[in-house]
Amino acid sequence: MIGLEPVATPGAPLARRNPVAKLAAGLIFSFVLVASLDPVAPAVAIAVELALLPLFGIRYRVLARRAWPLLAGAVGILVTLLLFAADRSGPVLWTAGPLLVTSGVLVTALGLVLRMLAVALPGVIVFATTDPTDLADALVQNAKAPARFAIGALAAFRLVPLLGQEWQMLTMARRARGVDAGRNPLARLRLFVATAFALLVGAIRRGTRLAVAMDARGFDAGTPRTVARRQVFRPADWLLVAGAAALAGGALAVSVALGTFRPLIG
């Protein structure tokens, strides 16, 4: 089952910050790291993120459960680059038949994988410590986002857990009709694509019904809406945003000081 509810300790100091502040801090921290191609800056950033994790009230085991698709994708990218990257410069580190691993391709692969993890982890932390309802309220009140967009995003978050349930129901229904791939990998792939397409069609239909229902309730009328839950942007929230920018700049400064900085452009 897919879950998007917050899993942090409610009293954690950084978990209590304004949702817009946490989202802005995560975006700034991630955006700065995109400017470098070397593995040092993202490695320092990942170390900082993991060190700050207790302040968000998240246990490392819980983060691993939330981020396992990200880790699996990182391993896949690393293996793909080691096998098929065109740049084979530098000393040879390991060779096995046609496979040739050099220092150049290893640095490039590690840089990409670490940068992906460093950019994605802030998003995982933000959504693991933020209630979707609070995020929608903060987007409307503090970021001045349109209510239609914010509440539509909230509805999408609330409906995401249904995807896991529907996938299970579709799989069970196919098995009840005798449609089973067995151990045939091609049949498994064909069945997976068919199930995913059916899930996509169901999601589009549900989204269409939801959009019509929101329009019927005046979400596109342009009338000012009142709020039931106030979201206040305090000085501590500004400190969080400034701290994220400073930490990201510090990671780049370490890379520059060590002489490993490789700008994305130039």
Coordinates of N, CA, C and O in Angstrom, one line a residue, residues 29 33-49 78 81 87 93 102-119 248 250-256 258-264:
F29 N 18.0 23.9 -1.6 CA 19.1 22.9 -1.3 C 19.4 22.0 -2.5 O 20.5 21.8 -2.9
L33 N 22.7 22.2 -5.7 CA 23.5 21.0 -6.0 C 23.6 20.6 -7.4 O 24.5 19.9 -7.9
V34 N 22.6 21.0 -8.2 CA 22.5 20.6 -9.6 C 23.7 21.3 -10.4 O 24.0 20.8 -11.4
A35 N 24.2 22.4 -9.8 CA 25.3 23.1 -10.5 C 26.6 22.4 -10.6 O 27.5 22.9 -11.4
S36 N 26.8 21.3 -9.9 CA 28.1 20.6 -9.9 C 27.9 19.2 -10.4 O 26.9 18.5 -10.1
L37 N 29.0 18.7 -11.1 CA 29.0 17.4 -11.6 C 29.9 16.4 -10.8 O 29.9 15.2 -11.1
D38 N 30.6 17.0 -9.9 CA 31.6 16.1 -9.1 C 30.9 15.4 -8.0 O 29.8 15.8 -7.6
P39 N 31.5 14.3 -7.5 CA 30.8 13.5 -6.4 C 31.0 14.1 -5.0 O 30.3 13.7 -4.1
V40 N 31.9 15.1 -4.8 CA 32.2 15.6 -3.5 C 31.0 16.4 -2.9 O 30.6 16.2 -1.8
A41 N 30.5 17.4 -3.7 CA 29.5 18.2 -3.2 C 28.2 17.4 -2.8 O 27.7 17.6 -1.7
P42 N 27.7 16.5 -3.7 CA 26.5 15.8 -3.3 C 26.8 14.8 -2.1 O 25.9 14.6 -1.3
A43 N 28.0 14.3 -2.0 CA 28.4 13.4 -0.9 C 28.3 14.2 0.4 O 27.8 13.8 1.4
V44 N 28.9 15.5 0.4 CA 28.8 16.3 1.6 C 27.3 16.6 1.9 O 26.9 16.6 3.1
A45 N 26.5 16.9 0.9 CA 25.1 17.2 1.1 C 24.3 16.1 1.7 O 23.5 16.3 2.6
I46 N 24.6 14.9 1.2 CA 23.9 13.7 1.8 C 24.3 13.5 3.2 O 23.5 13.2 4.1
A47 N 25.6 13.7 3.6 CA 26.0 13.6 5.0 C 25.3 14.6 5.8 O 24.8 14.3 7.0
V48 N 25.1 15.9 5.3 CA 24.4 16.9 6.1 C 22.9 16.5 6.2 O 22.3 16.7 7.3
E49 N 22.3 16.0 5.2 CA 20.9 15.6 5.3 C 20.7 14.5 6.3 O 19.7 14.5 7.1
L78 N 23.9 3.4 -11.6 CA 25.3 3.2 -11.4 C 25.8 2.0 -12.3 O 26.8 2.1 -13.0
L81 N 25.7 3.0 -16.1 CA 26.8 3.9 -16.5 C 28.1 3.1 -16.5 O 28.9 3.3 -17.4
D87 N 32.7 7.5 -21.9 CA 33.9 8.1 -21.4 C 34.7 7.0 -20.6 O 34.2 6.6 -19.5
L93 N 40.7 0.4 -13.5 CA 40.5 -0.1 -12.1 C 40.1 -1.5 -12.1 O 40.5 -2.3 -11.2
T102 N 37.1 2.3 -15.5 CA 38.2 3.2 -15.3 C 37.8 4.2 -14.3 O 36.6 4.4 -13.9
S103 N 38.8 5.0 -13.8 CA 38.5 6.0 -12.8 C 37.6 7.1 -13.3 O 36.8 7.6 -12.6
G104 N 37.7 7.4 -14.6 CA 36.9 8.5 -15.2 C 35.4 8.1 -15.2 O 34.5 8.9 -14.8
V105 N 35.1 6.9 -15.6 CA 33.7 6.4 -15.7 C 33.2 6.2 -14.2 O 32.0 6.5 -14.0
L106 N 34.0 5.8 -13.3 CA 33.6 5.6 -11.9 C 33.2 7.0 -11.3 O 32.2 7.1 -10.6
V107 N 34.1 8.0 -11.5 CA 33.8 9.3 -10.9 C 32.5 9.9 -11.5 O 31.7 10.5 -10.8
T108 N 32.3 9.7 -12.8 CA 31.1 10.2 -13.5 C 29.9 9.5 -12.9 O 28.9 10.2 -12.6
A109 N 29.9 8.2 -12.8 CA 28.8 7.4 -12.3 C 28.5 7.8 -10.9 O 27.3 8.0 -10.5
L110 N 29.5 7.9 -10.0 CA 29.3 8.2 -8.6 C 28.7 9.6 -8.5 O 27.8 9.9 -7.7
G111 N 29.2 10.6 -9.3 CA 28.7 11.9 -9.3 C 27.3 12.0 -9.6 O 26.5 12.7 -8.9
L112 N 26.8 11.3 -10.6 CA 25.4 11.3 -11.0 C 24.5 10.7 -10.0 O 23.5 11.2 -9.6
V113 N 25.0 9.5 -9.5 CA 24.1 8.8 -8.5 C 24.0 9.6 -7.2 O 22.9 9.8 -6.6
L114 N 25.2 10.1 -6.7 CA 25.1 10.9 -5.5 C 24.3 12.2 -5.6 O 23.6 12.6 -4.7
R115 N 24.5 12.8 -6.8 CA 23.7 14.0 -7.0 C 22.2 13.7 -7.0 O 21.4 14.5 -6.5
M116 N 21.8 12.6 -7.6 CA 20.4 12.3 -7.7 C 19.9 12.0 -6.2 O 18.8 12.5 -5.9
L117 N 20.6 11.3 -5.4 CA 20.2 11.1 -4.0 C 20.2 12.4 -3.3 O 19.2 12.6 -2.5
A118 N 21.2 13.2 -3.4 CA 21.2 14.5 -2.7 C 20.1 15.4 -3.1 O 19.6 16.2 -2.2
V119 N 19.7 15.4 -4.3 CA 18.6 16.2 -4.8 C 17.2 15.7 -4.4 O 16.3 16.4 -4.0
A248 N 23.9 24.3 1.4 CA 24.1 24.0 0.0 C 25.4 24.7 -0.5 O 26.2 24.1 -1.2
G250 N 27.8 25.7 1.3 CA 29.0 25.1 2.0 C 29.4 23.8 1.3 O 30.6 23.5 1.2
A251 N 28.4 23.0 0.9 CA 28.8 21.8 0.1 C 29.6 22.1 -1.1 O 30.6 21.5 -1.5
L252 N 29.1 23.1 -1.9 CA 29.9 23.5 -3.1 C 31.2 24.1 -2.7 O 32.2 23.9 -3.4
A253 N 31.3 24.9 -1.6 CA 32.6 25.4 -1.2 C 33.6 24.3 -0.8 O 34.8 24.5 -1.2
V254 N 33.2 23.2 -0.2 CA 34.1 22.1 0.1 C 34.6 21.5 -1.2 O 35.8 21.2 -1.4
S255 N 33.7 21.4 -2.2 CA 34.1 20.9 -3.5 C 35.1 21.7 -4.2 O 36.1 21.3 -4.7
V256 N 34.9 23.1 -4.1 CA 35.9 24.0 -4.7 C 37.2 24.0 -4.0 O 38.3 24.0 -4.6
L258 N 38.6 21.5 -2.4 CA 39.3 20.3 -2.7 C 39.7 20.2 -4.1 O 40.4 19.2 -4.5
G259 N 39.3 21.1 -5.0 CA 39.7 21.1 -6.4 C 39.0 20.1 -7.2 O 39.4 19.8 -8.3
T260 N 37.8 19.6 -6.8 CA 37.0 18.6 -7.5 C 35.8 19.3 -8.2 O 35.1 18.5 -8.9
F261 N 35.6 20.5 -8.0 CA 34.4 21.2 -8.6 C 34.4 21.1 -10.1 O 35.3 21.6 -10.7
R262 N 33.3 20.6 -10.6 CA 33.1 20.5 -12.1 C 31.7 21.2 -12.4 O 30.7 20.6 -12.1
P263 N 31.7 22.4 -12.9 CA 30.4 23.1 -13.1 C 29.6 22.4 -14.2 O 30.1 21.8 -15.1
L264 N 28.3 22.5 -14.0 CA 27.4 21.9 -15.0 C 27.5 22.6 -16.4 O 27.4 22.0 -17.4

